[in-house]
CSV table of C-alpha atoms in Angstrom, one decimal:
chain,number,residue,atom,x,y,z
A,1,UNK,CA,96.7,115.2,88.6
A,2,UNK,CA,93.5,114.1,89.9
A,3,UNK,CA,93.3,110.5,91.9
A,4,UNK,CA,91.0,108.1,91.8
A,5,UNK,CA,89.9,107.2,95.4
A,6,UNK,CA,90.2,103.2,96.2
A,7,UNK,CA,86.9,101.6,96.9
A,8,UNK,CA,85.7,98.4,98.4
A,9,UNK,CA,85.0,95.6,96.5
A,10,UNK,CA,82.5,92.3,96.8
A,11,UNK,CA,83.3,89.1,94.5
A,12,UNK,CA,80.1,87.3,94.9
A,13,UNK,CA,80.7,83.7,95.2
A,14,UNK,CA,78.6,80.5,97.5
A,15,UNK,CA,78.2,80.1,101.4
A,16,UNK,CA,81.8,80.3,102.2
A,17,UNK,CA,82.9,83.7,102.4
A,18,UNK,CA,86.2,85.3,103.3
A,19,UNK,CA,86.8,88.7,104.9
A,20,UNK,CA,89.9,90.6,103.5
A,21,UNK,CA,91.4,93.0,105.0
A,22,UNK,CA,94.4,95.4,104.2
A,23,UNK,CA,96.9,96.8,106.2
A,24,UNK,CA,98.1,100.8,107.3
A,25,UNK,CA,98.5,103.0,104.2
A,26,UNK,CA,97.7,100.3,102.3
A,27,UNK,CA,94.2,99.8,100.2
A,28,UNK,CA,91.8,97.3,98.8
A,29,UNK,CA,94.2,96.8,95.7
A,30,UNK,CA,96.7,94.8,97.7
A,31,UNK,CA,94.2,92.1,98.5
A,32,UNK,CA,92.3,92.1,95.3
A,33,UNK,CA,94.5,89.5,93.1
A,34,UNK,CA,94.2,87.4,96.3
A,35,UNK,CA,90.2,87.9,96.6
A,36,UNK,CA,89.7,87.3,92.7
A,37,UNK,CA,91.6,83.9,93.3
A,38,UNK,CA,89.6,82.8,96.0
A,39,UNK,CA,86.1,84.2,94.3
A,40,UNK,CA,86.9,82.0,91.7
A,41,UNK,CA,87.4,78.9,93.6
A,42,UNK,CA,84.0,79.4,95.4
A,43,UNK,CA,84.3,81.8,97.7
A,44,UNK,CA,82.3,84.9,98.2
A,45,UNK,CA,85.0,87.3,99.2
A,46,UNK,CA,84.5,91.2,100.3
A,47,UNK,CA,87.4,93.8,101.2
A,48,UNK,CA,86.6,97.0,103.4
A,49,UNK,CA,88.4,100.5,102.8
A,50,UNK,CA,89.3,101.4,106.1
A,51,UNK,CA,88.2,105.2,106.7
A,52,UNK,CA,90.9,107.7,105.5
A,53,UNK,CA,93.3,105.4,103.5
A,54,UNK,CA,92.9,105.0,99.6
A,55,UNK,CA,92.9,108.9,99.5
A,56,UNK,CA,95.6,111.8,100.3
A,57,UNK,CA,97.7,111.7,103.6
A,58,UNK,CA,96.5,114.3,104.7
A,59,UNK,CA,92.9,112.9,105.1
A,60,UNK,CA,94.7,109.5,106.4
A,61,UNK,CA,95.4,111.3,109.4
A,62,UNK,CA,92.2,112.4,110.3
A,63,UNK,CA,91.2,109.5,110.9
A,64,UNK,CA,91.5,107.0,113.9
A,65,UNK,CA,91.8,103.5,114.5
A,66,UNK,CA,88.4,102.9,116.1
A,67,UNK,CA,87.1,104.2,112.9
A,68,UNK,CA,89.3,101.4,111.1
A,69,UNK,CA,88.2,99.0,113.5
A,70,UNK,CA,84.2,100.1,113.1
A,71,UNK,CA,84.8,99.2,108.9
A,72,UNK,CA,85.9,96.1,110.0
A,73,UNK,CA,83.5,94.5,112.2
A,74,UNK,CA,81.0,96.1,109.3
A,75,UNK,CA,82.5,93.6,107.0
A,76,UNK,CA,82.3,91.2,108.8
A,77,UNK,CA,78.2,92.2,109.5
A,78,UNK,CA,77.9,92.9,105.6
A,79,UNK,CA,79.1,89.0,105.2
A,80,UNK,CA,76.9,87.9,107.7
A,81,UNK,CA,73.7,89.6,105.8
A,82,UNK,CA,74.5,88.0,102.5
A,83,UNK,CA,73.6,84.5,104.0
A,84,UNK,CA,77.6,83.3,104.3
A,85,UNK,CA,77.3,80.3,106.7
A,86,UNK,CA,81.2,80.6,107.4
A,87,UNK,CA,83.5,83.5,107.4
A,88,UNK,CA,87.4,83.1,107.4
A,89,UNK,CA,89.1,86.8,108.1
A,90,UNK,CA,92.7,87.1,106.1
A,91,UNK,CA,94.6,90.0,106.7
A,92,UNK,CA,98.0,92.0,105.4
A,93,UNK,CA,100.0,93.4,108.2
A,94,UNK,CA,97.7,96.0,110.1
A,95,UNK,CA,94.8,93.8,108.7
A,96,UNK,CA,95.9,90.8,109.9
A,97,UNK,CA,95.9,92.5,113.8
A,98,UNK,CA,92.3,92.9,113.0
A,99,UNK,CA,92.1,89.4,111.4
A,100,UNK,CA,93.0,88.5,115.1
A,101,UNK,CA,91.2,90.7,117.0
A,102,UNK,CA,88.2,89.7,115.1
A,103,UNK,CA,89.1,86.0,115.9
A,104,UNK,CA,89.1,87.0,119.3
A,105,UNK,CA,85.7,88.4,119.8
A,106,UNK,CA,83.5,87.1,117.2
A,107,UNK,CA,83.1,83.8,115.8
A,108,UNK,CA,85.6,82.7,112.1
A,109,UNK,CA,86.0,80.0,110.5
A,110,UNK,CA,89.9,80.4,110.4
A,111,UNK,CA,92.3,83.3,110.9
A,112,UNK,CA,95.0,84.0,108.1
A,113,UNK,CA,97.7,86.4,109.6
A,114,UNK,CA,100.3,87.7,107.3
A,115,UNK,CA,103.0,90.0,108.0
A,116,UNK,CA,101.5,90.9,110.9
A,117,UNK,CA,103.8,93.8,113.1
A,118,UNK,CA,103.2,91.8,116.2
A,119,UNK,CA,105.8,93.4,118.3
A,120,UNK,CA,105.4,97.2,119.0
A,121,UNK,CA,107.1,100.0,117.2
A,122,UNK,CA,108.7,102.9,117.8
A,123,UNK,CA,106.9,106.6,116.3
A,124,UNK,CA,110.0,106.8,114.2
A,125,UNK,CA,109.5,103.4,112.4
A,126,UNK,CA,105.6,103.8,112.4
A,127,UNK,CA,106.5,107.5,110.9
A,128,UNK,CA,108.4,106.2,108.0
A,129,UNK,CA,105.1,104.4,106.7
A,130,UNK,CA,103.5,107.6,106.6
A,131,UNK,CA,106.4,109.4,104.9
A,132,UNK,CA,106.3,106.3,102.1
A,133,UNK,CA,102.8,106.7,101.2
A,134,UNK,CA,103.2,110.8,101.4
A,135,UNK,CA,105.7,110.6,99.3
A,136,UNK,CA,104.5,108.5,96.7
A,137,UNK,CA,100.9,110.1,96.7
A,138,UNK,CA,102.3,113.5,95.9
A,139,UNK,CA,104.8,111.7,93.3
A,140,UNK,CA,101.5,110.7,91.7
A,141,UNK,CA,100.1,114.2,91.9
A,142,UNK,CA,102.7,115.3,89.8
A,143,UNK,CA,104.1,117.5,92.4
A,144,UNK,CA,108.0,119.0,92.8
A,145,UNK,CA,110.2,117.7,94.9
A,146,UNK,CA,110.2,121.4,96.8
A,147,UNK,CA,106.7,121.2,97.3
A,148,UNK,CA,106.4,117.8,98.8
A,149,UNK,CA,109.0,118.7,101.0
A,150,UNK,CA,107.1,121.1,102.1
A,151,UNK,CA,103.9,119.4,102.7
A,152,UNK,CA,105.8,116.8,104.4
A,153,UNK,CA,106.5,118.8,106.8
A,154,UNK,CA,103.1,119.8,107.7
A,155,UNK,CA,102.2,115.9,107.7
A,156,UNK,CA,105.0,115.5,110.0
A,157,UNK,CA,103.4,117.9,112.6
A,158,UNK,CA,100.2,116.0,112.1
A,159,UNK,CA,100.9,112.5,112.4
A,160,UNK,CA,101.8,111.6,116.5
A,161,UNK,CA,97.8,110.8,117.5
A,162,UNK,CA,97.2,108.5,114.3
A,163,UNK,CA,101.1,107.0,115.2
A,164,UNK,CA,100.3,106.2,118.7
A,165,UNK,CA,96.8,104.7,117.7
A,166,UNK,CA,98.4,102.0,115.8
A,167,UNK,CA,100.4,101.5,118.9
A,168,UNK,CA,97.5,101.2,120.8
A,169,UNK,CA,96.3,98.7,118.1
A,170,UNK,CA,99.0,96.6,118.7
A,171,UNK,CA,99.0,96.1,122.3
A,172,UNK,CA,95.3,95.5,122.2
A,173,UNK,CA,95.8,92.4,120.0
A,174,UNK,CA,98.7,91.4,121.9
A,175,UNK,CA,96.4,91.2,125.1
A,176,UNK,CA,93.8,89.4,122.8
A,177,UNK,CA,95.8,86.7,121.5
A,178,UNK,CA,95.7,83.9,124.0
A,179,UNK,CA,91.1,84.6,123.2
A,180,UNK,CA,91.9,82.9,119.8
A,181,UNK,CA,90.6,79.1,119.6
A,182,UNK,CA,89.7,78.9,115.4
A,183,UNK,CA,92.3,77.3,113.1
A,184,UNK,CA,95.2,79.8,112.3
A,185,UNK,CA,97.6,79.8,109.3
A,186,UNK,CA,100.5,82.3,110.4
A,187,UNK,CA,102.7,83.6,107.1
A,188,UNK,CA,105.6,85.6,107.2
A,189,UNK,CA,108.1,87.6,104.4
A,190,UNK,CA,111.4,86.6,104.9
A,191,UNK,CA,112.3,89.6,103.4
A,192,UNK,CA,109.7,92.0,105.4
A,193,UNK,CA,111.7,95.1,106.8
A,194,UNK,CA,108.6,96.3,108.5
A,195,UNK,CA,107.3,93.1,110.8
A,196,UNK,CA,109.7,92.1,113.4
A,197,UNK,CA,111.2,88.2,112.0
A,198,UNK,CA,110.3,87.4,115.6
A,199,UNK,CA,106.3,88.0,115.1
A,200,UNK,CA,105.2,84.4,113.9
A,201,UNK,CA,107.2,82.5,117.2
A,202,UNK,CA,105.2,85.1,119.3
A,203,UNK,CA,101.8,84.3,117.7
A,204,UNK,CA,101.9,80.8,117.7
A,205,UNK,CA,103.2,80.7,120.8
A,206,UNK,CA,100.4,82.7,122.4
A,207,UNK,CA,97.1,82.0,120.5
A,208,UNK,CA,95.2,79.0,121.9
A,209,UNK,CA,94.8,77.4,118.4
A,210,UNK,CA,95.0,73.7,118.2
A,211,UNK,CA,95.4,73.5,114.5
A,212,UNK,CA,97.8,76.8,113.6
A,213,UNK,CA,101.1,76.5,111.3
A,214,UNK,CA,103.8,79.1,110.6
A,215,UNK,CA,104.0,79.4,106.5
A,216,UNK,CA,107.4,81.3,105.5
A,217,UNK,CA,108.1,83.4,102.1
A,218,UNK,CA,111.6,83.3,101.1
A,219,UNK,CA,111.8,85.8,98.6
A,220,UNK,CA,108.9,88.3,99.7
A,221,UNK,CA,108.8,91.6,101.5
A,222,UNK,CA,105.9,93.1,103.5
A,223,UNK,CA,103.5,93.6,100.8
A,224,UNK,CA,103.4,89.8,100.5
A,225,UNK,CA,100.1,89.6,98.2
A,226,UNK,CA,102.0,92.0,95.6
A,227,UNK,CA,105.4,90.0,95.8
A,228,UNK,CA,107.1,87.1,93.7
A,229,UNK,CA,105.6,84.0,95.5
A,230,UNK,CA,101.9,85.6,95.6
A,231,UNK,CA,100.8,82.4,93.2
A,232,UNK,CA,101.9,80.2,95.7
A,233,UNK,CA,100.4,82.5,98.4
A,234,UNK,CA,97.0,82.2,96.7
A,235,UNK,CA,97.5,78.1,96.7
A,236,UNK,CA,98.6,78.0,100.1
A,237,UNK,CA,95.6,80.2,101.7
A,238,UNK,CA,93.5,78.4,99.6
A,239,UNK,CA,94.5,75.2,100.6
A,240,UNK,CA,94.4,76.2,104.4
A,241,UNK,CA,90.5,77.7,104.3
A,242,UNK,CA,89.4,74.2,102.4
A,243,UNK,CA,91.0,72.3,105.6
A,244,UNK,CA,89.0,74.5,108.0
């Protein structure tokens, strides 16, 4: 079965524009619902494919963080030559570490972080991401359970360089944090099995952000924007980007 590679998307909308970003594994589809919300209440929103993701595992992990982080900071550019006056950067779990790396360096509007895997993980945690997406991929490819067996495997062998750059990711942004003056809204799963419980506490305690706020989800898991509160999710980002 063939698969239809994930793409970026642009909602035109006015001057205020909101970069979206999406997290490891993951793809533009997880933010979209939340980008259609916020398109429709004004905002011109745009959502980067970071390079790699959206296609097979196998091409995932030829590609590298700095790559990831290039797409990025061109969405941020591509923004910025639409005429937006103000950009706001939300992000899901590995996006939201670039959400606050870009608050760090370049000027935003206001920083929404969620789910964000603040504290560092081990290769074996990190691997099990990578296992996920393989798994479901070749589910989706109509393959046996033999054969993806096998090919995990060989994906296995692969994966320790694009493991320890997300690592590397996360210490960066940890050094980065106390660099982050603009208006933060932290939100957290309560059901996340993914992002240490402990993550919010660490990034309001360390970001220099007079106005930040720590928004929990009870009944969510990591994939917050996909979950059973993402209505109220919508209304409560919302809510935060008209106060900045």
């Amino acid at each position: 079965m063939r698969i239809v590679p994930d793409k970026p998307f642009l909602y035109k909308g006015g001057k205020r524009g909101v970069l979206l970003l999406h997290g490891f594994t993951g793809n533009t589809k997880d933010v979209r619902a939340l980008g259609n919300y916020l398109n429709k209440h004004g905002y011109t929103c745009y959502a980067p494919l970071y390079a790699g993701h959206g296609t097979s595992p196998e091409e995932l992990l030829t590609s590298r963080s700095a790559e990831w982080w290039q797409d990025v900071v061109d969405g941020y550019n591509y923004l910025k030559k639409l005429q937006i006056e103000e950009i706001a950067v939300v992000g899901l779990s590995l996006g939201a570490l670039y959400a606050l790396k870009l608050g760090s360096m370049l000027p935003v509007n206001g920083i929404v972080s969620m789910c964000a895997p603040i504290k560092k993980k081990s290769l074996e945690t990190l691997s099990d991401h990578i296992t996920r997406y393989a798994v479901n991929y070749k589910k989706m490819e109509k393959k046996s359970d033999q054969q993806i067996q096998n090919e995990l495997t060989s994906i296995h062998k692969s994966s320790d360089t694009i493991l320890l750059d997300v690592q590397h990711v996360i210490e960066d942004v940890n050094n980065r944090l106390p660099a982050i003056e603009c208006p933060a809204l932290i939100i957290q799963a309560r059901q996340d099995h993914r992002a240490n419980l402990e993550s919010p506490d660490i990034l309001y305690n360390k970001i220099s952000s007079t106005k930040k706020s720590i928004k929990w989800y009870e009944q969510s898991s990591h994939i917050i924007t996909r979950g059973p509160e993402k209505n109220q999710l919508h209304t409560d980002i919302h809510d935060f980007l008209e106060g900045t």
